Coordinates of C-alpha atoms (C1' of nucleotides) in Angstrom, one line a residue:
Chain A
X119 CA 0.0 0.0 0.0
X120 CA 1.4 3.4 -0.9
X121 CA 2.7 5.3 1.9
X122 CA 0.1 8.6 0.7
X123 CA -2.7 5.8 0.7
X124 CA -1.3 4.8 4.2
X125 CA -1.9 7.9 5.4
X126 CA -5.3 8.6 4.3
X127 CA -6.3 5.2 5.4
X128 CA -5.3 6.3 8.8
X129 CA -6.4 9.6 8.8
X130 CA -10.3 8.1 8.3
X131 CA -9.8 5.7 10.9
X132 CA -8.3 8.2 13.3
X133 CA -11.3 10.7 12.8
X134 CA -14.2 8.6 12.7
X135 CA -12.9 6.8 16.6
X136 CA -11.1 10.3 18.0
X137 CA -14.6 12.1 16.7
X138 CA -17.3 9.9 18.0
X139 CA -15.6 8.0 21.5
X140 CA -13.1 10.8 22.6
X141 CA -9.2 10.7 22.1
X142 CA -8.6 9.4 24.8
X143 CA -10.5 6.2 24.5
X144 CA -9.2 5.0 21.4
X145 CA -5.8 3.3 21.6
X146 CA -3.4 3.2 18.1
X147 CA -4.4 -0.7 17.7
X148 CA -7.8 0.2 17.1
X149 CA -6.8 2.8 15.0
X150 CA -4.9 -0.7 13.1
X151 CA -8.0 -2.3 12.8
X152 CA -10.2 0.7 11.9
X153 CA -7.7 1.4 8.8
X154 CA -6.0 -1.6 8.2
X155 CA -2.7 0.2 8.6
X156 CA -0.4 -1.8 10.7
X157 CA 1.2 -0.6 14.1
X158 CA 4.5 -0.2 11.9
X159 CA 3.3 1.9 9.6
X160 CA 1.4 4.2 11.3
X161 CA 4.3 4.9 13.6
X162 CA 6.3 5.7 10.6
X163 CA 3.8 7.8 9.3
X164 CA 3.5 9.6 13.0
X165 CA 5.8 9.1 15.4
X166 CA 4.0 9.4 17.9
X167 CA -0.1 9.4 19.4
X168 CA -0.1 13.6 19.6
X169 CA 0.8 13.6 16.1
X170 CA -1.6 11.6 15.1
X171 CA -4.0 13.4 16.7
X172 CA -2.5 17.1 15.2
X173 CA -3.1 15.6 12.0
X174 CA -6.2 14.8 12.6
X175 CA -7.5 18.0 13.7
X176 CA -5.6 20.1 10.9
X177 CA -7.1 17.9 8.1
X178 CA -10.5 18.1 9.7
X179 CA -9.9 21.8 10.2
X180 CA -9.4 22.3 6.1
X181 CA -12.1 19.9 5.4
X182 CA -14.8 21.6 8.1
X183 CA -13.9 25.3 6.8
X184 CA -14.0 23.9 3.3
X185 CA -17.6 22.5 3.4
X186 CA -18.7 26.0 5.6
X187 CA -17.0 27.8 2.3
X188 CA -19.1 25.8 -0.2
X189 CA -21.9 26.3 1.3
X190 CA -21.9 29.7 2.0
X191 CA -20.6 30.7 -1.2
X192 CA -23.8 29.7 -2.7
X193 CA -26.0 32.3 -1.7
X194 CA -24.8 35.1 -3.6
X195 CA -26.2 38.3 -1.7
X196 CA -23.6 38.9 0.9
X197 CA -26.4 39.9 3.6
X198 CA -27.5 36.2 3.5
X199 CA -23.9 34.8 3.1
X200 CA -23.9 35.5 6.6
X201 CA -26.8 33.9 7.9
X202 CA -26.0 30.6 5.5
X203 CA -23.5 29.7 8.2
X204 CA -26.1 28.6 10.4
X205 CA -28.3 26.8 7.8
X206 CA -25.1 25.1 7.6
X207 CA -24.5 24.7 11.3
X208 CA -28.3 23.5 11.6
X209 CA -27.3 20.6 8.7
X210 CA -24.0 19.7 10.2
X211 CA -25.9 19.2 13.5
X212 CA -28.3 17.1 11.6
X213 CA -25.5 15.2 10.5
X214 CA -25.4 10.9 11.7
X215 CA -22.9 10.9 14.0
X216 CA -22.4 14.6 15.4
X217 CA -21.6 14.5 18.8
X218 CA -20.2 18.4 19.0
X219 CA -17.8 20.5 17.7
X220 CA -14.3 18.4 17.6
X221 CA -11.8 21.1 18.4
X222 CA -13.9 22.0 21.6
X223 CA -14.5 18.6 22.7
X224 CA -10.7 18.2 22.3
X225 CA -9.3 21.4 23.5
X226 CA -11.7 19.9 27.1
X227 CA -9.9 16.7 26.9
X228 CA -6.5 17.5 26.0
X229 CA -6.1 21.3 26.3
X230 CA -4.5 21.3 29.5
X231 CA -1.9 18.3 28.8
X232 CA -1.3 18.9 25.1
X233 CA 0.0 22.4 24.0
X234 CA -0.1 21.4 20.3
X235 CA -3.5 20.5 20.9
X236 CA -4.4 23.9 22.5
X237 CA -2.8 25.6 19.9
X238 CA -4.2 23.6 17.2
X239 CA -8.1 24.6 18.9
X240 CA -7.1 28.1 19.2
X241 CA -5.6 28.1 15.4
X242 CA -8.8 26.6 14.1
X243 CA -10.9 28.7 16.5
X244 CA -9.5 31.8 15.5
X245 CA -9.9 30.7 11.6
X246 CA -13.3 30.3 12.4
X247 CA -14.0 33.8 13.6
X248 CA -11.4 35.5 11.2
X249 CA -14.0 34.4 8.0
X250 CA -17.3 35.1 10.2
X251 CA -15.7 38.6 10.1
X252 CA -14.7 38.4 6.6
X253 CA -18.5 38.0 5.8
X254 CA -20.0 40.6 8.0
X255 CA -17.5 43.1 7.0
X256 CA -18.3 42.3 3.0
X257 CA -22.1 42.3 3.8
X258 CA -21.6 46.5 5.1
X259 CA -21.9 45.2 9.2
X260 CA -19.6 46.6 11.3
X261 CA -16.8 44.0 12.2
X262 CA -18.0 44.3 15.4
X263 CA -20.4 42.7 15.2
X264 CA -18.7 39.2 14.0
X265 CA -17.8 38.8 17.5
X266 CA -21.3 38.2 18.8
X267 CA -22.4 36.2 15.6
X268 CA -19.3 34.2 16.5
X269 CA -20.1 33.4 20.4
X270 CA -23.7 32.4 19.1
X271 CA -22.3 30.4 16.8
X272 CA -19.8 28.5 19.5
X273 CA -22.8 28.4 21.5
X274 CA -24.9 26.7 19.3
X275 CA -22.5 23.9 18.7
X276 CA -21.7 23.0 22.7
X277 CA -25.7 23.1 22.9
X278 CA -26.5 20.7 20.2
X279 CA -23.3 18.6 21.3
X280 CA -24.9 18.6 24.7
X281 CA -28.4 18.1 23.7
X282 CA -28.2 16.2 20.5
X283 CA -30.7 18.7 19.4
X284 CA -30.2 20.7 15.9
X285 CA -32.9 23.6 17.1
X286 CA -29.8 25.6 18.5
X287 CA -28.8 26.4 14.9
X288 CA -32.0 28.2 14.3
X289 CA -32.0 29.8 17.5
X290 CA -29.0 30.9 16.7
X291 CA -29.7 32.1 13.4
X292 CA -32.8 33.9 14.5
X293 CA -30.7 36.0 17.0
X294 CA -28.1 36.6 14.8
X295 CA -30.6 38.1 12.3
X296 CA -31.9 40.0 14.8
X297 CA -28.6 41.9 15.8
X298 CA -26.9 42.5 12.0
X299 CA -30.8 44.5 11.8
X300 CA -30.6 46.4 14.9
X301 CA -27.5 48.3 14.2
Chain B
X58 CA -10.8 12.1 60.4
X59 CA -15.0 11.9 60.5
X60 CA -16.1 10.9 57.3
X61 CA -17.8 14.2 56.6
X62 CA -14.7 15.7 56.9
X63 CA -12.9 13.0 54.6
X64 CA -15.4 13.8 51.9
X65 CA -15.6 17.3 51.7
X66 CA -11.6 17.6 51.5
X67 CA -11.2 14.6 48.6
X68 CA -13.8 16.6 46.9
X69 CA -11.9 19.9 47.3
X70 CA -8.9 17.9 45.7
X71 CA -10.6 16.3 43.3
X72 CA -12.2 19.8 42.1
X73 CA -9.2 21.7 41.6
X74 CA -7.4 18.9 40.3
X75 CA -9.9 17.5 37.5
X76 CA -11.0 21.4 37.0
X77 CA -7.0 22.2 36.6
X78 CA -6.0 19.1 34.7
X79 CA -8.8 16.7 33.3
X80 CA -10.3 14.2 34.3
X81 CA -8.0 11.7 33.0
X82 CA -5.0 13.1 33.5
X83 CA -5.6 12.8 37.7
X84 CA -5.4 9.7 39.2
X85 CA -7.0 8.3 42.6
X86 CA -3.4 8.5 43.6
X87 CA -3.3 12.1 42.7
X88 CA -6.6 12.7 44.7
X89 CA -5.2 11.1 47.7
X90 CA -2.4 13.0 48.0
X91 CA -3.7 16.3 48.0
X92 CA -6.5 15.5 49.9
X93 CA -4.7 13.4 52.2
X94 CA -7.4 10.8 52.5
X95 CA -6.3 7.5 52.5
X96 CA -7.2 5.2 49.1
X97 CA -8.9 3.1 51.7
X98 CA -11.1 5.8 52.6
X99 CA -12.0 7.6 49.0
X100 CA -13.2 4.0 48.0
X101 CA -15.2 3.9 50.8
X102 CA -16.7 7.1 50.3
X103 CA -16.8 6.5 46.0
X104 CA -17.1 3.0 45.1
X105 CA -15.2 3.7 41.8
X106 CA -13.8 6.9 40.3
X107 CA -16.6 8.0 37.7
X108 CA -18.9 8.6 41.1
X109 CA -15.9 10.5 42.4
X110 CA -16.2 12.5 39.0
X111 CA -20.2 12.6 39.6
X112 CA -19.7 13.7 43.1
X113 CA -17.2 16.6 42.1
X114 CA -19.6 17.8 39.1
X115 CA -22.8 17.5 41.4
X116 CA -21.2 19.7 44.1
X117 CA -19.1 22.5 41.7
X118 CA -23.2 22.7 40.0
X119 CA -24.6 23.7 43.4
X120 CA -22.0 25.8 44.3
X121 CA -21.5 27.7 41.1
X122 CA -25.3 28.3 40.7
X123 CA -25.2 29.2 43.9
X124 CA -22.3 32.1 43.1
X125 CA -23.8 33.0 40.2
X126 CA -27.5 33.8 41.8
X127 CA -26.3 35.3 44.2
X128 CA -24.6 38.0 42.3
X129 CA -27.2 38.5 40.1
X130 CA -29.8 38.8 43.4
X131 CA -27.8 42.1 44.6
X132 CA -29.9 43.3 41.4
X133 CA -33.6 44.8 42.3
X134 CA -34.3 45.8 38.9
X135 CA -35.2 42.5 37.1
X136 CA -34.1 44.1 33.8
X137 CA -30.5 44.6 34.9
X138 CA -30.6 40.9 36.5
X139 CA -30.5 39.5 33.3
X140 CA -27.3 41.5 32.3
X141 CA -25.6 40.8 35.8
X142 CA -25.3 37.1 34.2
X143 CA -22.9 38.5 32.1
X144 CA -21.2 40.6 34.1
X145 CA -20.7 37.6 36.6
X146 CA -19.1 35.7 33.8
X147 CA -16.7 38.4 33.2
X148 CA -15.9 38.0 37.1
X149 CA -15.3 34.4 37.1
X150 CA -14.2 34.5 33.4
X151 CA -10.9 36.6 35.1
X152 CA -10.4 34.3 38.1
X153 CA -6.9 33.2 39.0
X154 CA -6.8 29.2 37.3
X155 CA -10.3 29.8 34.9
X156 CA -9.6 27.0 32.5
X157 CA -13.1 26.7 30.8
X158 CA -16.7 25.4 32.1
X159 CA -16.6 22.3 33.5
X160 CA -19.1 20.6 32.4
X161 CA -18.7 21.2 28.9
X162 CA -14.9 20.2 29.0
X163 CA -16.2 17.4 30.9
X164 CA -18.6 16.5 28.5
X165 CA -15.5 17.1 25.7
X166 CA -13.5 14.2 27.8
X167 CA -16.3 12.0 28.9
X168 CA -19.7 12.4 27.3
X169 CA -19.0 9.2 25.0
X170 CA -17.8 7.1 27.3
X171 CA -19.7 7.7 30.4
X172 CA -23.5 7.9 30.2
X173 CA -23.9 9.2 34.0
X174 CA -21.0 12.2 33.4
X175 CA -23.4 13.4 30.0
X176 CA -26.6 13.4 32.2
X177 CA -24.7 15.3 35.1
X178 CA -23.6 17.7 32.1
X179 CA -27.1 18.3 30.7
X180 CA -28.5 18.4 34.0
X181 CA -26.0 21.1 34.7
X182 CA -26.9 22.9 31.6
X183 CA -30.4 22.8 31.7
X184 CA -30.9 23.7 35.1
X185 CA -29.1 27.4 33.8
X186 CA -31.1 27.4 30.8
X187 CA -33.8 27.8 33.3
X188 CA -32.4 29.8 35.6
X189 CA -32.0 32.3 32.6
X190 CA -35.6 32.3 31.5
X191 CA -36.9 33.0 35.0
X192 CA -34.8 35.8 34.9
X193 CA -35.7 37.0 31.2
X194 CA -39.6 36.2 32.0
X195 CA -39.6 38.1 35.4
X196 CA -38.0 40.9 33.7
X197 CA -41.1 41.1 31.5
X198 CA -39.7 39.9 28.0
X199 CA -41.0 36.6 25.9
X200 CA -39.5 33.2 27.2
X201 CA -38.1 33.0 23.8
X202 CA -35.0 35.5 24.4
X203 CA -33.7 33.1 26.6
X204 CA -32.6 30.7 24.0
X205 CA -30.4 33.4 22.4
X206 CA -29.0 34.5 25.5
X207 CA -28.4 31.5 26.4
X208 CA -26.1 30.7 23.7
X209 CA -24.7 33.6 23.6
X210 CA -23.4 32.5 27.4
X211 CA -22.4 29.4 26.3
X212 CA -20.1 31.1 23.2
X213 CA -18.6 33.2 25.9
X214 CA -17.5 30.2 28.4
X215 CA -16.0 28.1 25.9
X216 CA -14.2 31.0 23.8
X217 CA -13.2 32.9 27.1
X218 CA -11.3 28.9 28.2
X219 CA -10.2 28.7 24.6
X220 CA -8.4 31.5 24.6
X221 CA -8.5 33.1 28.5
X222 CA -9.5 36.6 27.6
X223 CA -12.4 37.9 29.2
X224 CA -13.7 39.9 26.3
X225 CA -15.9 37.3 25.5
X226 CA -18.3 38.2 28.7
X227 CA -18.4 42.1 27.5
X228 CA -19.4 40.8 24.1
X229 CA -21.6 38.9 24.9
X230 CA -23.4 41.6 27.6
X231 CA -23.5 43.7 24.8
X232 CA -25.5 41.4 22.1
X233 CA -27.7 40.5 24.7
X234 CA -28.6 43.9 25.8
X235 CA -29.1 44.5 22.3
X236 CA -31.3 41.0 22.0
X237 CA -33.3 42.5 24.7
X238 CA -34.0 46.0 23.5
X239 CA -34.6 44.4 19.6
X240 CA -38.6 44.3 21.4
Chain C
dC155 C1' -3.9 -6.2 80.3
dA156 C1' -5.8 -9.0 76.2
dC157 C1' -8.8 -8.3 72.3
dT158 C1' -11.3 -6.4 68.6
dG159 C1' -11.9 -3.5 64.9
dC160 C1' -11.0 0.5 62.4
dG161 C1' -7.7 3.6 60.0
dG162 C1' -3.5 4.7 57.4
dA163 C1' 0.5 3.7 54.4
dG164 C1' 1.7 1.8 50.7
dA165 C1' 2.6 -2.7 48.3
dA166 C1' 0.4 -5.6 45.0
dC167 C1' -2.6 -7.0 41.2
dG168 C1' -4.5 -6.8 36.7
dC169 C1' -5.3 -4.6 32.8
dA170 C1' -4.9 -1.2 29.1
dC171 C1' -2.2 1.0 26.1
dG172 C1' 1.8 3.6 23.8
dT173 C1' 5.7 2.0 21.7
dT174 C1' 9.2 -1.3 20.0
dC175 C1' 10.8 -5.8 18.5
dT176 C1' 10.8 -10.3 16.2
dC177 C1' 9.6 -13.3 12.8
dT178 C1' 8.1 -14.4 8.5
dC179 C1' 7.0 -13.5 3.8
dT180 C1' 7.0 -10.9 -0.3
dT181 C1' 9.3 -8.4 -3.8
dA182 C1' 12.6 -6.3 -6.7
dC183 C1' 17.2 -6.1 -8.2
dT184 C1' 21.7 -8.4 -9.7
Chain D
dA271 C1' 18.4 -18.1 -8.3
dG272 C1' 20.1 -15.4 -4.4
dT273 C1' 19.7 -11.7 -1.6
dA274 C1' 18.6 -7.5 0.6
dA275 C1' 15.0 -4.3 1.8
dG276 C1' 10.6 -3.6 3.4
dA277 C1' 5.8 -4.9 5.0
dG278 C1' 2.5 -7.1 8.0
dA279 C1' 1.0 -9.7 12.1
dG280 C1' 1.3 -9.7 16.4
dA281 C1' 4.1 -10.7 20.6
dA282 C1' 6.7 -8.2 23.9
dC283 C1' 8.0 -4.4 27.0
dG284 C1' 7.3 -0.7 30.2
dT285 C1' 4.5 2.2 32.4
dG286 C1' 0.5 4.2 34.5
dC287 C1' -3.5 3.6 36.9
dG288 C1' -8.0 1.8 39.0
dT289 C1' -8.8 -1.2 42.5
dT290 C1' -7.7 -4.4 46.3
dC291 C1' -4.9 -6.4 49.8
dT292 C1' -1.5 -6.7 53.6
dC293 C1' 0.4 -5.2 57.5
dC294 C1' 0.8 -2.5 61.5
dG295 C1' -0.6 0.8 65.0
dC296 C1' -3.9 2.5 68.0
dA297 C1' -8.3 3.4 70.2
dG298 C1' -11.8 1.7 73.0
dT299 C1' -13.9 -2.2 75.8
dG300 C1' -14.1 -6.4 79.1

DNA sequence: CACTGCGGAGAACGCACGTTCTCTCTTACT
DNA sequence: AGTAAGAGAGAACGTGCGTTCTCCGCAGTG
């Protein structure tokens, strides 16, 4: 099996167990069995658990913005561009299998032992806000404003995590619609 | 050492240590020694460690509800009640050794795994929730704002651990005055 | 003074898991 | 064909940790 193959093989493995049962709780055999890589490989591939895990979380970052991107970028009026992200936040909660946002439940398992997890949370976290702002500065909203549309938004996935509920999104939605009109 | 006793300072260790560290990263061995009650003793008092970690999540809920309506009580004016949630945040948000909400880094470690540790955390959550809208619907304004403030707490606890800056309280003050005056 | 029973210190046990090693087999090159 | 490099399976190793057990001292009771 080619090494690039290897690696993606892994990488699917590693994100379906660390997403739904917790880092912690899945060991690098049943990443083995989950991809078919043996133990061998994969620590050739990363040396080591926490790398593993970083990879993990910086594909899933590209992957997660990339999907918000796509779907966003549909709408074309840049007043509802803003609002798509949580018709896209109320999907992803819809989603078989969600169980929460993966950076958050991570950064609460691992933030205060791994610092290359905590930074990788914060990177991704800060990603996150950095394009909310990009699109309520291109709508004609104050850039202020991203910051609450943002905490809404981070509320809304710990809530549906919690709950297993996707009405957070809309809630969310609702009350961000009602601040971009207030002014 | 009366049993009373026993418990209350193994839970004071356990607190600071789980709250500090994770869950998983203390052991029983770590409990005893700051607590300086005997292994014999903690499994007397906590048949197994999840009940420790049940015990420590049931006691920190009473105590920062507890905190929290009290600071908000000091209040007369129902209207600013609702804000003083916020402005409590910030408080705590600022406290020497913040590292997040509990629950929901608990939840982040734990909700997979443990069934009893996710119904302390919704529990936990819920029982705000409702504190909020008795505060929103005392204060004369529809039940349904509380949904949308509520989140926008939420946001605030997790970004403020993410990143320790407080600035996620203020922010979240401000959208929810502005929620509340949207009427 | 014996005896009983509880408490503490910490050793011991069993298991899980991160990481490495061994053995065997394939494969590609000379 | 012979051989060297690499891959896979899985055993092995070391450690950490949840839980239990052993041993010893000390209090209170007859």
């Amino acid at each position: 099996m080619d090494s690039a193959v290897a690696r993606e093989r892994a990488l699917d493995a590693a994100e379906e167990l660390f997403y739904g049962r917790g880092i912690q709780a899945v060991g690098m055999d049943d990443v083995r069995g989950a991809s078919g890589v043996s133990l061998k490989r994969l620590y050739q591939l990363f040396p080591a658990k926490e790398q593993l895990v970083e990879a993990y979380l910086e594909r899933r970052d590209g992957r997660w913005r990339g999907r918000l991107a796509a779907y966003v970028e549909r709408e074309q009026d840049p007043g509802a561009r803003v609002l798509a992200v949580f018709d896209w936040l109320e999907r992803w909660f819809g989603e078989e299998g969600f169980r929460g946002c993966a950076w958050i439940n991570s950064y609460g398992e691992l933030g205060a032992t791994s610092e290359r997890v905590a930074a990788q949370v914060r990177a991704h976290k800060r990603a996150f806000a950095d394009y909310l702002t990009s699109l309520v500065t291109a709508a004609g909203h104050p850039a202020a404003l991203a910051g609450p549309l943002f905490l809404l938004a981070e509320g809304a996935m710990v809530t549906a995590g919690i709950t297993g509920s996707t009405r957070p999104a809309a809630q969310a939605r609702e009350a961000a619609r009602s601040l971009l009109a207030a002014r």
